[in-house]
Coordinates of C-alpha atoms in Angstrom, one line a residue:
M1 CA -56.8 -57.2 72.1
P2 CA -57.3 -55.2 68.9
R3 CA -57.0 -51.5 69.2
R4 CA -60.1 -49.4 68.4
P5 CA -59.8 -46.6 65.9
R6 CA -59.4 -43.2 67.5
P7 CA -62.7 -41.3 67.8
P8 CA -63.6 -39.3 64.7
R9 CA -64.7 -35.8 64.7
R10 CA -68.5 -35.5 64.6
G11 CA -70.2 -35.4 61.2
R12 CA -68.6 -35.1 57.8
R13 CA -66.0 -32.8 56.4
P14 CA -67.6 -30.5 53.8
L15 CA -66.7 -31.5 50.3
P16 CA -67.4 -29.7 47.0
R17 CA -70.7 -30.6 45.5
A18 CA -70.3 -33.7 43.3
E19 CA -71.8 -33.8 39.9
L20 CA -73.0 -36.9 38.2
P21 CA -70.5 -38.3 35.7
E22 CA -71.3 -37.4 32.1
L23 CA -69.6 -38.4 28.8
P24 CA -70.9 -36.1 26.0
G25 CA -72.0 -38.2 23.1
V26 CA -71.9 -41.4 25.1
L27 CA -73.7 -41.0 28.4
T28 CA -75.6 -38.0 29.7
A29 CA -75.8 -37.3 33.4
A30 CA -79.5 -38.4 33.3
A31 CA -78.5 -41.7 31.7
V32 CA -76.0 -42.3 34.5
A33 CA -78.7 -41.4 37.1
R34 CA -80.9 -44.1 35.6
T35 CA -78.1 -46.6 35.8
V36 CA -77.6 -45.8 39.5
A37 CA -81.3 -46.1 40.1
A38 CA -81.3 -49.5 38.4
I39 CA -78.6 -50.7 40.8
A40 CA -80.5 -49.3 43.8
A41 CA -83.6 -51.1 42.6
E42 CA -81.8 -54.5 43.1
Q43 CA -80.8 -53.7 46.7
D44 CA -82.6 -55.6 49.5
P45 CA -84.2 -53.7 52.4
D46 CA -81.5 -55.0 54.8
G47 CA -78.7 -53.5 52.6
A48 CA -77.7 -56.6 50.7
L49 CA -76.6 -55.7 47.2
P50 CA -76.7 -58.9 45.0
W51 CA -76.1 -59.4 41.3
F52 CA -79.8 -58.8 40.9
R53 CA -82.8 -59.1 43.2
G54 CA -83.1 -62.7 44.4
G55 CA -79.7 -63.7 42.9
Q56 CA -76.3 -64.4 44.3
L57 CA -74.2 -62.0 46.2
D58 CA -70.4 -62.1 46.5
P59 CA -68.5 -59.5 48.5
W60 CA -66.2 -58.2 45.7
D61 CA -69.0 -57.5 43.3
S62 CA -71.2 -56.1 46.0
V63 CA -68.5 -53.6 46.9
E64 CA -68.1 -52.6 43.3
A65 CA -71.9 -52.0 43.0
A66 CA -71.9 -50.0 46.3
M67 CA -69.1 -47.7 44.9
A68 CA -71.4 -47.0 41.9
L69 CA -74.2 -46.0 44.3
E70 CA -71.8 -43.7 46.1
T71 CA -70.7 -42.2 42.8
G72 CA -74.4 -41.5 42.1
G73 CA -75.0 -39.7 45.3
E74 CA -76.6 -42.7 47.1
H75 CA -74.4 -42.6 50.2
A76 CA -76.9 -44.1 52.6
R77 CA -77.4 -47.1 50.2
A78 CA -73.7 -47.6 49.8
A79 CA -73.2 -47.5 53.5
A80 CA -76.0 -50.0 54.0
A81 CA -74.3 -52.4 51.6
Y82 CA -71.0 -52.1 53.5
R83 CA -72.7 -52.6 56.8
W84 CA -74.5 -55.7 55.5
L85 CA -71.0 -57.2 54.7
A86 CA -69.6 -56.1 58.0
R87 CA -72.3 -57.9 59.9
R88 CA -71.5 -61.1 58.1
Q89 CA -67.8 -61.1 58.4
R90 CA -66.4 -64.1 60.2
P91 CA -64.1 -63.9 63.2
D92 CA -61.0 -64.7 61.0
G93 CA -61.7 -61.7 58.7
S94 CA -63.2 -63.7 55.9
W95 CA -66.5 -63.8 54.0
A96 CA -68.2 -66.6 52.2
A97 CA -67.6 -66.7 48.5
E98 CA -71.4 -66.5 47.9
Y99 CA -74.6 -65.7 49.7
R100 CA -78.2 -66.0 48.7
D101 CA -81.0 -64.5 50.7
G102 CA -78.5 -63.8 53.5
A103 CA -77.3 -67.4 53.8
E104 CA -73.9 -68.7 52.9
T105 CA -74.2 -70.9 49.8
Q106 CA -70.5 -71.2 48.9
P107 CA -68.5 -71.0 52.2
A108 CA -65.0 -71.0 50.6
V109 CA -62.6 -68.3 51.9
E110 CA -61.1 -66.3 49.0
S111 CA -58.6 -63.6 49.5
N112 CA -60.0 -61.1 47.0
H113 CA -63.3 -61.1 48.9
A114 CA -61.5 -60.5 52.2
G115 CA -59.7 -57.4 50.9
Y116 CA -62.1 -55.4 48.8
L117 CA -64.1 -53.7 51.5
A118 CA -61.0 -51.5 52.0
V119 CA -61.4 -50.1 48.4
G120 CA -65.1 -49.4 48.9
L121 CA -64.5 -47.6 52.3
W122 CA -61.7 -45.5 50.9
H123 CA -63.8 -44.6 47.9
S124 CA -66.6 -43.6 50.3
W125 CA -64.3 -41.5 52.3
L126 CA -63.0 -39.7 49.3
S127 CA -66.6 -39.1 48.2
R128 CA -68.2 -37.9 51.4
G129 CA -65.6 -37.6 54.1
D130 CA -67.9 -39.6 56.5
E131 CA -65.5 -40.1 59.4
A132 CA -68.2 -41.9 61.5
L133 CA -68.6 -44.6 58.8
V134 CA -64.8 -45.0 58.5
A135 CA -64.6 -45.5 62.3
E136 CA -67.5 -48.0 62.2
L137 CA -66.2 -50.1 59.4
W138 CA -62.4 -49.9 60.1
P139 CA -62.4 -53.0 62.3
A140 CA -63.9 -55.1 59.5
V141 CA -61.4 -53.7 57.0
R142 CA -58.5 -54.4 59.4
R143 CA -59.6 -58.0 60.0
G144 CA -60.0 -58.6 56.3
L145 CA -56.6 -57.3 55.3
D146 CA -54.9 -59.0 58.2
L147 CA -56.3 -62.3 56.7
V148 CA -54.9 -61.3 53.3
V149 CA -51.5 -60.7 54.8
R150 CA -51.6 -64.2 56.5
M151 CA -52.4 -65.7 53.1
Q152 CA -49.3 -64.2 51.4
L153 CA -46.9 -66.7 49.9
D154 CA -43.1 -66.6 49.9
S155 CA -43.2 -65.3 46.3
G156 CA -45.0 -62.1 47.5
A157 CA -48.2 -63.2 45.8
V158 CA -51.3 -63.9 47.8
S159 CA -53.0 -67.3 47.9
W160 CA -56.4 -67.3 46.2
A161 CA -58.1 -69.3 48.9
L162 CA -57.7 -71.2 52.2
R163 CA -57.8 -75.0 52.2
P164 CA -60.3 -76.7 54.4
D165 CA -57.6 -77.0 57.1
G166 CA -57.2 -73.2 57.2
T167 CA -53.8 -73.1 55.4
P168 CA -53.3 -71.0 52.3
D169 CA -53.5 -72.8 48.9
D170 CA -50.3 -72.7 46.9
T171 CA -52.0 -71.1 43.9
A172 CA -52.2 -67.3 43.3
L173 CA -54.4 -65.7 40.8
L174 CA -53.1 -62.6 38.9
T175 CA -56.4 -60.6 38.8
G176 CA -57.2 -61.2 42.4
N177 CA -53.7 -60.2 43.4
A178 CA -53.9 -57.0 41.4
S179 CA -57.1 -56.2 43.2
L180 CA -55.4 -57.0 46.5
F181 CA -52.6 -54.6 45.6
Q182 CA -55.2 -51.8 45.3
A183 CA -57.0 -53.0 48.5
L184 CA -53.8 -53.0 50.6
R185 CA -52.9 -49.5 49.4
C186 CA -56.4 -48.3 50.3
G187 CA -56.0 -50.0 53.6
V188 CA -52.7 -48.2 54.3
A189 CA -54.5 -44.9 53.5
L190 CA -57.3 -45.8 55.9
A191 CA -54.8 -46.8 58.6
G192 CA -53.3 -43.4 58.3
L193 CA -56.7 -41.8 58.6
T194 CA -57.6 -43.8 61.7
G195 CA -54.1 -43.2 63.3
E196 CA -53.4 -47.0 63.4
P197 CA -50.4 -47.6 61.1
Q198 CA -50.2 -51.2 59.7
P199 CA -46.5 -51.9 58.9
D200 CA -47.3 -55.5 58.0
W201 CA -49.7 -54.3 55.2
E202 CA -47.0 -51.9 53.9
L203 CA -44.5 -54.8 53.7
A204 CA -47.1 -57.0 52.1
V205 CA -48.1 -54.6 49.4
T206 CA -44.4 -53.9 48.6
G207 CA -43.7 -57.6 48.0
L208 CA -47.0 -58.1 46.2
G209 CA -46.2 -55.2 43.8
T210 CA -42.8 -56.6 43.0
A211 CA -44.4 -60.0 42.2
L212 CA -47.0 -58.4 40.0
R213 CA -44.4 -56.5 38.0
T214 CA -41.5 -58.9 37.8
D215 CA -42.6 -62.5 38.5
P216 CA -45.3 -63.9 36.2
G217 CA -44.4 -67.4 37.3
A218 CA -45.8 -66.6 40.8
F219 CA -49.3 -66.7 39.3
A220 CA -51.4 -69.4 37.7
D221 CA -51.6 -69.2 33.9
R222 CA -55.1 -67.7 33.2
S223 CA -53.9 -65.7 30.3
R224 CA -57.0 -66.6 28.3
W225 CA -59.0 -64.2 30.6
S226 CA -58.9 -60.5 29.7
M227 CA -58.9 -59.5 33.4
D228 CA -55.4 -61.0 33.8
W229 CA -54.3 -58.7 30.9
Y230 CA -55.6 -55.3 32.1
Y231 CA -56.1 -55.6 35.8
P232 CA -52.4 -55.1 36.9
V233 CA -52.7 -51.7 35.1
L234 CA -56.2 -50.9 36.4
A235 CA -55.0 -51.5 40.0
G236 CA -51.9 -49.4 39.6
A237 CA -49.3 -52.1 39.9
V238 CA -48.1 -51.5 36.4
T239 CA -48.0 -47.8 35.2
G240 CA -46.4 -45.5 32.6
E241 CA -44.9 -47.0 29.5
P242 CA -45.0 -50.6 30.8
A243 CA -48.7 -50.2 31.2
R244 CA -49.2 -48.9 27.7
A245 CA -47.0 -51.7 26.3
R246 CA -49.0 -54.3 28.2
L247 CA -52.3 -53.0 26.9
A248 CA -51.0 -52.8 23.4
D249 CA -49.7 -56.3 23.5
G250 CA -53.1 -57.8 24.2
W251 CA -55.3 -55.4 22.3
D252 CA -56.0 -57.5 19.1
R253 CA -56.5 -60.6 21.2
F254 CA -59.2 -59.2 23.4
V255 CA -60.8 -56.1 21.8
V256 CA -63.6 -56.5 19.3
P257 CA -63.9 -53.2 17.4
G258 CA -67.3 -51.5 18.0
L259 CA -68.4 -54.1 20.6
G260 CA -66.0 -54.0 23.5
A261 CA -63.7 -56.5 25.2
R262 CA -63.9 -60.2 25.2
C263 CA -64.1 -61.9 28.6
V264 CA -62.0 -64.9 27.3
A265 CA -59.7 -64.6 24.3
D266 CA -61.0 -67.8 22.6
H267 CA -64.7 -67.1 22.9
P268 CA -66.8 -64.8 20.7
W269 CA -68.3 -63.2 23.9
V270 CA -67.9 -59.5 24.9
T271 CA -68.8 -58.4 28.4
G272 CA -69.7 -55.0 29.7
A273 CA -67.8 -55.1 33.0
E274 CA -64.6 -56.2 31.3
T275 CA -65.0 -53.5 28.7
C276 CA -65.4 -50.8 31.2
E277 CA -62.7 -52.1 33.5
L278 CA -60.4 -52.0 30.4
A279 CA -61.5 -48.4 30.0
L280 CA -60.4 -47.8 33.6
A281 CA -57.0 -49.3 32.8
L282 CA -56.7 -47.2 29.7
V283 CA -57.3 -44.1 31.9
V284 CA -54.5 -45.2 34.2
A285 CA -52.2 -45.7 31.2
G286 CA -52.9 -42.1 30.0
Q287 CA -55.1 -43.1 27.1
P288 CA -58.5 -41.5 27.8
E289 CA -59.7 -41.3 24.2
A290 CA -59.3 -45.1 23.9
A291 CA -61.0 -45.5 27.2
R292 CA -64.0 -43.4 26.0
E293 CA -64.2 -45.4 22.8
Q294 CA -64.6 -48.6 24.9
V295 CA -67.3 -47.2 27.1
A296 CA -69.1 -46.1 23.9
A297 CA -68.6 -49.5 22.2
M298 CA -70.4 -51.4 25.0
Q299 CA -73.5 -49.3 25.0
H300 CA -75.3 -52.0 22.9
L301 CA -75.7 -53.8 26.3
R302 CA -77.7 -51.0 27.8
H303 CA -81.4 -51.7 28.7
D304 CA -84.1 -49.0 28.6
D305 CA -84.2 -48.8 32.4
G306 CA -80.5 -47.9 32.6
S307 CA -79.3 -51.4 33.6
Y308 CA -76.8 -53.4 31.5
W309 CA -76.8 -56.9 30.1
T310 CA -73.8 -58.8 31.2
G311 CA -72.6 -59.8 27.8
L312 CA -73.2 -60.6 24.1
V313 CA -72.2 -63.7 22.2
Y314 CA -71.7 -61.7 19.0
A315 CA -71.3 -64.8 16.7
D316 CA -74.9 -65.6 17.5
D317 CA -76.1 -62.0 18.2
A318 CA -77.4 -63.4 21.6
R319 CA -77.2 -61.8 25.0
W320 CA -75.6 -64.3 27.5
P321 CA -76.1 -64.8 30.3
V322 CA -79.7 -63.5 30.2
E323 CA -79.2 -61.3 33.2
R324 CA -78.5 -57.6 34.0
T325 CA -76.1 -57.5 36.8
T326 CA -75.4 -54.7 39.3
W327 CA -71.7 -55.0 38.9
T328 CA -71.9 -54.6 35.1
A329 CA -73.8 -51.4 35.6
A330 CA -71.4 -50.4 38.3
A331 CA -68.4 -50.7 36.0
V332 CA -70.0 -48.3 33.6
V333 CA -70.6 -45.7 36.3
L334 CA -67.1 -46.0 37.7
A335 CA -65.5 -45.7 34.2
A336 CA -67.7 -42.7 33.4
D337 CA -66.5 -41.0 36.7
A338 CA -62.9 -41.8 36.1
L339 CA -63.1 -40.2 32.6
S340 CA -65.2 -37.2 33.6
G341 CA -63.6 -36.5 37.0
A342 CA -67.1 -35.6 38.3
T343 CA -66.8 -36.8 41.9
P344 CA -64.1 -36.3 44.5
A345 CA -63.4 -40.1 44.3
S346 CA -62.9 -40.3 40.6
G347 CA -59.1 -40.3 41.0
L348 CA -59.2 -43.6 43.0
F349 CA -59.2 -45.5 39.6
A350 CA -58.1 -42.7 37.3
D351 CA -54.9 -41.9 39.2
P352 CA -53.6 -44.8 41.4
A353 CA -50.5 -42.7 42.2
A354 CA -52.8 -40.5 44.3
L355 CA -52.9 -43.3 46.9
P356 CA -50.2 -43.0 49.5
A357 CA -47.2 -45.2 49.1
P358 CA -46.3 -47.4 52.0
G359 CA -44.5 -45.5 54.7
V360 CA -46.0 -42.1 54.0
A361 CA -47.0 -39.7 56.8
D362 CA -50.4 -39.8 58.4
P363 CA -52.8 -38.4 55.7
T364 CA -54.8 -36.6 58.4
D365 CA -51.7 -34.4 59.1
S366 CA -52.5 -30.8 58.0
A367 CA -49.2 -30.7 56.1
A368 CA -50.2 -33.9 54.1
P369 CA -53.5 -33.4 52.4
L370 CA -55.6 -36.5 51.9
P371 CA -54.8 -38.0 48.5
G372 CA -57.5 -37.5 45.9
R373 CA -59.4 -35.1 48.1
A374 CA -60.3 -31.7 46.7
Q375 CA -58.8 -29.3 49.2
P376 CA -60.7 -26.2 50.5

């Protein structure tokens, strides 16, 4: 029988008042507030947070959008989005790859969806210190990451999906695995917070990190996609000089000066989310000015209401697809926070080293301050 998390203290720990992110000359705090409001406007009354009202919802992008709501001070809305996901988790720890109007429309089990709630919940904890929410959602995080560990392959990489018979596919995807590296580390942090260490997660994230840094052959070749270029840096698997070298190596292939980052190397298509995620990777690599330039470059995708178009086919000067997605807007907010350090959770992306390494002491110990938390 699974253990329940230990009862939390009542209420929330007091945190310093968070300011809205602001990047002078690029985004004012008021502009960020409009973007957060635009994300909130797409949320359904039951908490579901799709790409846009009436559109598809996938767990990974929904968590990213919820983190932006949290960054903008919308804690109740972010919590509602996480609760919506928790209510739809399957007994094996998985979620469907896609929902529409609350119904499963793509039932496939993908590992990156199973893991990402851990990142959202740790971000929420850093932002608000809401111990009751951590206790409530911890079982869903635990089931999801237990599934991720069961999907780990001998190489240390994690299978991208389960086959219809329930066994892991032999293919691993680099971007998804980098995201899972971050998710497992957030899970280890949450495990320390709840007093339920998870040694299997610690072993899994160690092997996964080694694969991400040293074994490119463990992953399918999707090098056309910019996410495979920058995501190992964004997620903290590759840091320091190797991170800077990795980003420099792909720069001319993926970055279009003045417009942002291509989604795919061989298409004249820049996308807002990829550009802002590249900015997050640049912050991790210690290149904040380059990161700021990328956030500024993609502002041509901004709509008057604060939302963002997904992308631009610059060869045709045409927005494509013709949609303004919550996760694109979310990437802007999270990049602005990482650059400005406005909220207590800004270090989650800006400083991956702030996450506890596997095997660290319980972060609730008074001698071990919570990583990323501003201390009294």
